[in-house]
């Protein structure tokens, strides 16, 4: 494979496939590959930003979901699962870890007596807000090279891809 910098890696991939297998259309990989690389980069940056706060990205996702749910900052495991991409086993382990760390408390749900709702503690609320600020700073830096008017265009294009 030819030497390529990270900005042109996907273009090189498409060109090489066109040369080697002209019957395959790899042009969509120029888009999808870039999105995948950006997703990986953004996740790595988020993980690095959260590390000094002592939480993993998964834990942040749960804490942030609880925090943005509003007072009383309480959701059932099912409600959390709808908002967070975790298996039920991973959710249970994460909730136990967060409870042990004093960031959430667990109470019998008022809507489903079979489940224990998770509620942010004061320490959890504070950490969720600090972690969100760090996460938002990383996101702001990630799009800083784009003019503000481009944000809406990019959001619309990405939404269209997600349809």
PDB file of C-alpha atoms in Angstrom:
ATOM      1  CA  UNK A   1       0.000   0.000   0.000  1.00  0.00           C
ATOM      2  CA  UNK A   2       1.168   3.527  -0.748  1.00  0.00           C
ATOM      3  CA  UNK A   3       2.242   5.774   2.100  1.00  0.00           C
ATOM      4  CA  UNK A   4      -0.644   8.078   3.087  1.00  0.00           C
ATOM      5  CA  UNK A   5      -1.209  10.606   5.860  1.00  0.00           C
ATOM      6  CA  UNK A   6      -4.314  10.197   8.017  1.00  0.00           C
ATOM      7  CA  UNK A   7      -6.199  12.894   6.051  1.00  0.00           C
ATOM      8  CA  UNK A   8      -5.986  10.973   2.803  1.00  0.00           C
ATOM      9  CA  UNK A   9      -6.096   7.397   4.052  1.00  0.00           C
ATOM     10  CA  UNK A  10      -9.677   6.849   2.910  1.00  0.00           C
ATOM     11  CA  UNK A  11      -8.979   8.436  -0.487  1.00  0.00           C
ATOM     12  CA  UNK A  12      -5.993   6.103  -0.882  1.00  0.00           C
ATOM     13  CA  UNK A  13      -8.139   3.120   0.090  1.00  0.00           C
ATOM     14  CA  UNK A  14     -10.771   4.021  -2.535  1.00  0.00           C
ATOM     15  CA  UNK A  15      -8.126   4.610  -5.229  1.00  0.00           C
ATOM     16  CA  UNK A  16      -6.372   1.333  -4.526  1.00  0.00           C
ATOM     17  CA  UNK A  17      -9.634  -0.635  -4.635  1.00  0.00           C
ATOM     18  CA  UNK A  18     -10.561   1.071  -7.903  1.00  0.00           C
ATOM     19  CA  UNK A  19      -7.230  -0.018  -9.375  1.00  0.00           C
ATOM     20  CA  UNK A  20      -7.295  -3.565  -8.040  1.00  0.00           C
ATOM     21  CA  UNK A  21     -11.010  -4.341  -8.359  1.00  0.00           C
ATOM     22  CA  UNK A  22     -12.627  -1.823 -10.722  1.00  0.00           C
ATOM     23  CA  UNK A  23     -15.903  -3.767 -10.532  1.00  0.00           C
ATOM     24  CA  UNK A  24     -16.278  -2.804  -6.819  1.00  0.00           C
ATOM     25  CA  UNK A  25     -17.531   0.653  -5.918  1.00  0.00           C
ATOM     26  CA  UNK A  26     -15.662   1.639  -2.770  1.00  0.00           C
ATOM     27  CA  UNK A  27     -16.566   5.335  -3.001  1.00  0.00           C
ATOM     28  CA  UNK A  28     -18.963   5.154  -0.027  1.00  0.00           C
ATOM     29  CA  UNK A  29     -15.997   4.125   2.136  1.00  0.00           C
ATOM     30  CA  UNK A  30     -14.567   7.614   1.606  1.00  0.00           C
ATOM     31  CA  UNK A  31     -17.482   8.843   3.731  1.00  0.00           C
ATOM     32  CA  UNK A  32     -18.118   5.899   6.049  1.00  0.00           C
ATOM     33  CA  UNK A  33     -14.427   5.344   6.777  1.00  0.00           C
ATOM     34  CA  UNK A  34     -13.991   8.978   7.767  1.00  0.00           C
ATOM     35  CA  UNK A  35     -17.011   8.803  10.069  1.00  0.00           C
ATOM     36  CA  UNK A  36     -15.694   5.619  11.675  1.00  0.00           C
ATOM     37  CA  UNK A  37     -12.230   7.126  12.195  1.00  0.00           C
ATOM     38  CA  UNK A  38     -13.735  10.305  13.665  1.00  0.00           C
ATOM     39  CA  UNK A  39     -15.978   8.275  15.972  1.00  0.00           C
ATOM     40  CA  UNK A  40     -12.988   6.342  17.254  1.00  0.00           C
ATOM     41  CA  UNK A  41     -10.986   9.537  17.709  1.00  0.00           C
ATOM     42  CA  UNK A  42     -13.839  11.311  19.513  1.00  0.00           C
ATOM     43  CA  UNK A  43     -14.385   8.352  21.833  1.00  0.00           C
ATOM     44  CA  UNK A  44     -10.663   8.209  22.662  1.00  0.00           C
ATOM     45  CA  UNK A  45     -10.623  11.957  23.395  1.00  0.00           C
ATOM     46  CA  UNK A  46     -13.695  11.642  25.618  1.00  0.00           C
ATOM     47  CA  UNK A  47     -12.085   8.775  27.509  1.00  0.00           C
ATOM     48  CA  UNK A  48      -8.940  10.853  28.073  1.00  0.00           C
ATOM     49  CA  UNK A  49     -10.984  13.859  29.246  1.00  0.00           C
ATOM     50  CA  UNK A  50     -12.926  11.752  31.752  1.00  0.00           C
ATOM     51  CA  UNK A  51      -9.948   9.847  33.135  1.00  0.00           C
ATOM     52  CA  UNK A  52      -8.823  12.637  35.533  1.00  0.00           C
ATOM     53  CA  UNK A  53     -12.358  12.606  36.961  1.00  0.00           C
ATOM     54  CA  UNK A  54     -12.005   8.906  37.707  1.00  0.00           C
ATOM     55  CA  UNK A  55     -14.836   7.639  35.531  1.00  0.00           C
ATOM     56  CA  UNK A  56     -15.111   5.609  32.367  1.00  0.00           C
ATOM     57  CA  UNK A  57     -17.158   6.742  29.387  1.00  0.00           C
ATOM     58  CA  UNK A  58     -19.886   4.192  30.184  1.00  0.00           C
ATOM     59  CA  UNK A  59     -20.209   5.506  33.732  1.00  0.00           C
ATOM     60  CA  UNK A  60     -20.364   9.065  32.410  1.00  0.00           C
ATOM     61  CA  UNK A  61     -23.117   8.081  30.002  1.00  0.00           C
ATOM     62  CA  UNK A  62     -25.255   6.737  32.862  1.00  0.00           C
ATOM     63  CA  UNK A  63     -24.535   9.682  35.184  1.00  0.00           C
ATOM     64  CA  UNK A  64     -25.225  12.189  32.398  1.00  0.00           C
ATOM     65  CA  UNK A  65     -28.495  10.469  31.495  1.00  0.00           C
ATOM     66  CA  UNK A  66     -29.620  10.645  35.113  1.00  0.00           C
ATOM     67  CA  UNK A  67     -28.499  14.283  35.446  1.00  0.00           C
ATOM     68  CA  UNK A  68     -30.260  15.506  32.332  1.00  0.00           C
ATOM     69  CA  UNK A  69     -33.462  13.665  33.311  1.00  0.00           C
ATOM     70  CA  UNK A  70     -34.099  16.461  35.819  1.00  0.00           C
ATOM     71  CA  UNK A  71     -35.117  16.363  39.438  1.00  0.00           C
ATOM     72  CA  UNK A  72     -35.349  13.924  41.193  1.00  0.00           C
ATOM     73  CA  UNK A  73     -32.582  12.535  38.880  1.00  0.00           C
ATOM     74  CA  UNK A  74     -34.049   9.053  39.090  1.00  0.00           C
ATOM     75  CA  UNK A  75     -34.573   6.471  36.341  1.00  0.00           C
ATOM     76  CA  UNK A  76     -35.271   2.757  36.247  1.00  0.00           C
ATOM     77  CA  UNK A  77     -32.726   0.420  34.671  1.00  0.00           C
ATOM     78  CA  UNK A  78     -35.125   0.048  31.713  1.00  0.00           C
ATOM     79  CA  UNK A  79     -35.296   3.804  31.188  1.00  0.00           C
ATOM     80  CA  UNK A  80     -31.514   3.999  31.378  1.00  0.00           C
ATOM     81  CA  UNK A  81     -31.147   1.124  28.914  1.00  0.00           C
ATOM     82  CA  UNK A  82     -33.336   3.012  26.435  1.00  0.00           C
ATOM     83  CA  UNK A  83     -30.914   5.968  26.580  1.00  0.00           C
ATOM     84  CA  UNK A  84     -27.574   4.180  26.995  1.00  0.00           C
ATOM     85  CA  UNK A  85     -26.111   1.527  24.706  1.00  0.00           C
ATOM     86  CA  UNK A  86     -25.431  -1.203  27.254  1.00  0.00           C
ATOM     87  CA  UNK A  87     -26.558  -4.787  27.645  1.00  0.00           C
ATOM     88  CA  UNK A  88     -28.621  -5.527  30.743  1.00  0.00           C
ATOM     89  CA  UNK A  89     -25.658  -7.326  32.319  1.00  0.00           C
ATOM     90  CA  UNK A  90     -23.324  -4.404  31.645  1.00  0.00           C
ATOM     91  CA  UNK A  91     -25.953  -1.988  32.975  1.00  0.00           C
ATOM     92  CA  UNK A  92     -26.283  -3.975  36.207  1.00  0.00           C
ATOM     93  CA  UNK A  93     -22.508  -4.028  36.684  1.00  0.00           C
ATOM     94  CA  UNK A  94     -22.228  -0.302  35.965  1.00  0.00           C
ATOM     95  CA  UNK A  95     -25.025   0.583  38.388  1.00  0.00           C
ATOM     96  CA  UNK A  96     -23.430  -1.540  41.098  1.00  0.00           C
ATOM     97  CA  UNK A  97     -20.067   0.171  40.460  1.00  0.00           C
ATOM     98  CA  UNK A  98     -21.644   3.647  40.601  1.00  0.00           C
ATOM     99  CA  UNK A  99     -23.563   2.782  43.772  1.00  0.00           C
ATOM    100  CA  UNK A 100     -20.405   1.461  45.433  1.00  0.00           C
ATOM    101  CA  UNK A 101     -18.640   4.712  44.497  1.00  0.00           C
ATOM    102  CA  UNK A 102     -21.427   6.711  46.181  1.00  0.00           C
ATOM    103  CA  UNK A 103     -22.505   8.374  42.926  1.00  0.00           C
ATOM    104  CA  UNK A 104     -25.981   6.830  42.838  1.00  0.00           C
ATOM    105  CA  UNK A 105     -28.345   5.224  45.311  1.00  0.00           C
ATOM    106  CA  UNK A 106     -30.803   2.468  44.416  1.00  0.00           C
ATOM    107  CA  UNK A 107     -34.430   2.371  45.537  1.00  0.00           C
ATOM    108  CA  UNK A 108     -37.431   0.230  44.700  1.00  0.00           C
ATOM    109  CA  UNK A 109     -39.080   1.840  41.701  1.00  0.00           C
ATOM    110  CA  UNK A 110     -42.467   3.461  42.244  1.00  0.00           C
ATOM    111  CA  UNK A 111     -43.520   2.411  38.730  1.00  0.00           C
ATOM    112  CA  UNK A 112     -42.113  -1.155  38.735  1.00  0.00           C
ATOM    113  CA  UNK A 113     -41.625  -2.898  42.067  1.00  0.00           C
ATOM    114  CA  UNK A 114     -39.448  -5.547  40.360  1.00  0.00           C
ATOM    115  CA  UNK A 115     -36.671  -3.065  39.581  1.00  0.00           C
ATOM    116  CA  UNK A 116     -34.501  -0.742  41.596  1.00  0.00           C
ATOM    117  CA  UNK A 117     -34.423   2.804  40.279  1.00  0.00           C
ATOM    118  CA  UNK A 118     -31.097   4.628  40.222  1.00  0.00           C
ATOM    119  CA  UNK A 119     -30.941   8.108  41.758  1.00  0.00           C
ATOM    120  CA  UNK A 120     -28.008  10.484  41.603  1.00  0.00           C
ATOM    121  CA  UNK A 121     -26.484  11.390  44.930  1.00  0.00           C
ATOM    122  CA  UNK A 122     -25.167  14.908  45.507  1.00  0.00           C
ATOM    123  CA  UNK A 123     -21.666  13.627  44.670  1.00  0.00           C
ATOM    124  CA  UNK A 124     -23.063  12.046  41.491  1.00  0.00           C
ATOM    125  CA  UNK A 125     -24.771  15.303  40.459  1.00  0.00           C
ATOM    126  CA  UNK A 126     -21.557  17.242  40.945  1.00  0.00           C
ATOM    127  CA  UNK A 127     -19.442  14.705  39.071  1.00  0.00           C
ATOM    128  CA  UNK A 128     -21.997  14.467  36.233  1.00  0.00           C
ATOM    129  CA  UNK A 129     -21.902  18.249  35.764  1.00  0.00           C
ATOM    130  CA  UNK A 130     -18.091  18.409  35.858  1.00  0.00           C
ATOM    131  CA  UNK A 131     -17.786  15.461  33.483  1.00  0.00           C
ATOM    132  CA  UNK A 132     -20.344  16.992  31.109  1.00  0.00           C
ATOM    133  CA  UNK A 133     -18.377  20.245  31.072  1.00  0.00           C
ATOM    134  CA  UNK A 134     -15.189  18.343  30.195  1.00  0.00           C
ATOM    135  CA  UNK A 135     -17.038  16.345  27.543  1.00  0.00           C
ATOM    136  CA  UNK A 136     -18.635  19.451  26.020  1.00  0.00           C
ATOM    137  CA  UNK A 137     -15.233  21.178  25.891  1.00  0.00           C
ATOM    138  CA  UNK A 138     -13.838  18.243  23.905  1.00  0.00           C
ATOM    139  CA  UNK A 139     -16.818  18.371  21.530  1.00  0.00           C
ATOM    140  CA  UNK A 140     -16.375  22.131  21.061  1.00  0.00           C
ATOM    141  CA  UNK A 141     -12.705  21.626  20.212  1.00  0.00           C
ATOM    142  CA  UNK A 142     -13.611  18.854  17.772  1.00  0.00           C
ATOM    143  CA  UNK A 143     -15.780  21.155  15.649  1.00  0.00           C
ATOM    144  CA  UNK A 144     -13.807  24.371  16.166  1.00  0.00           C
ATOM    145  CA  UNK A 145     -12.332  24.210  12.668  1.00  0.00           C
ATOM    146  CA  UNK A 146     -15.833  24.395  11.134  1.00  0.00           C
ATOM    147  CA  UNK A 147     -17.668  27.691  10.660  1.00  0.00           C
ATOM    148  CA  UNK A 148     -20.706  27.854  12.963  1.00  0.00           C
ATOM    149  CA  UNK A 149     -23.079  27.877   9.972  1.00  0.00           C
ATOM    150  CA  UNK A 150     -21.657  24.516   8.904  1.00  0.00           C
ATOM    151  CA  UNK A 151     -22.755  22.856  12.146  1.00  0.00           C
ATOM    152  CA  UNK A 152     -26.424  22.814  11.104  1.00  0.00           C
ATOM    153  CA  UNK A 153     -25.554  21.518   7.641  1.00  0.00           C
ATOM    154  CA  UNK A 154     -23.417  18.732   9.072  1.00  0.00           C
ATOM    155  CA  UNK A 155     -26.088  17.794  11.612  1.00  0.00           C
ATOM    156  CA  UNK A 156     -28.670  17.557   8.809  1.00  0.00           C
ATOM    157  CA  UNK A 157     -26.372  15.425   6.652  1.00  0.00           C
ATOM    158  CA  UNK A 158     -25.503  13.080   9.507  1.00  0.00           C
ATOM    159  CA  UNK A 159     -29.192  12.802  10.438  1.00  0.00           C
ATOM    160  CA  UNK A 160     -29.989  11.884   6.837  1.00  0.00           C
ATOM    161  CA  UNK A 161     -27.339   9.138   6.948  1.00  0.00           C
ATOM    162  CA  UNK A 162     -28.936   7.839  10.147  1.00  0.00           C
ATOM    163  CA  UNK A 163     -32.405   7.543   8.585  1.00  0.00           C
TER     164      UNK A 163
END
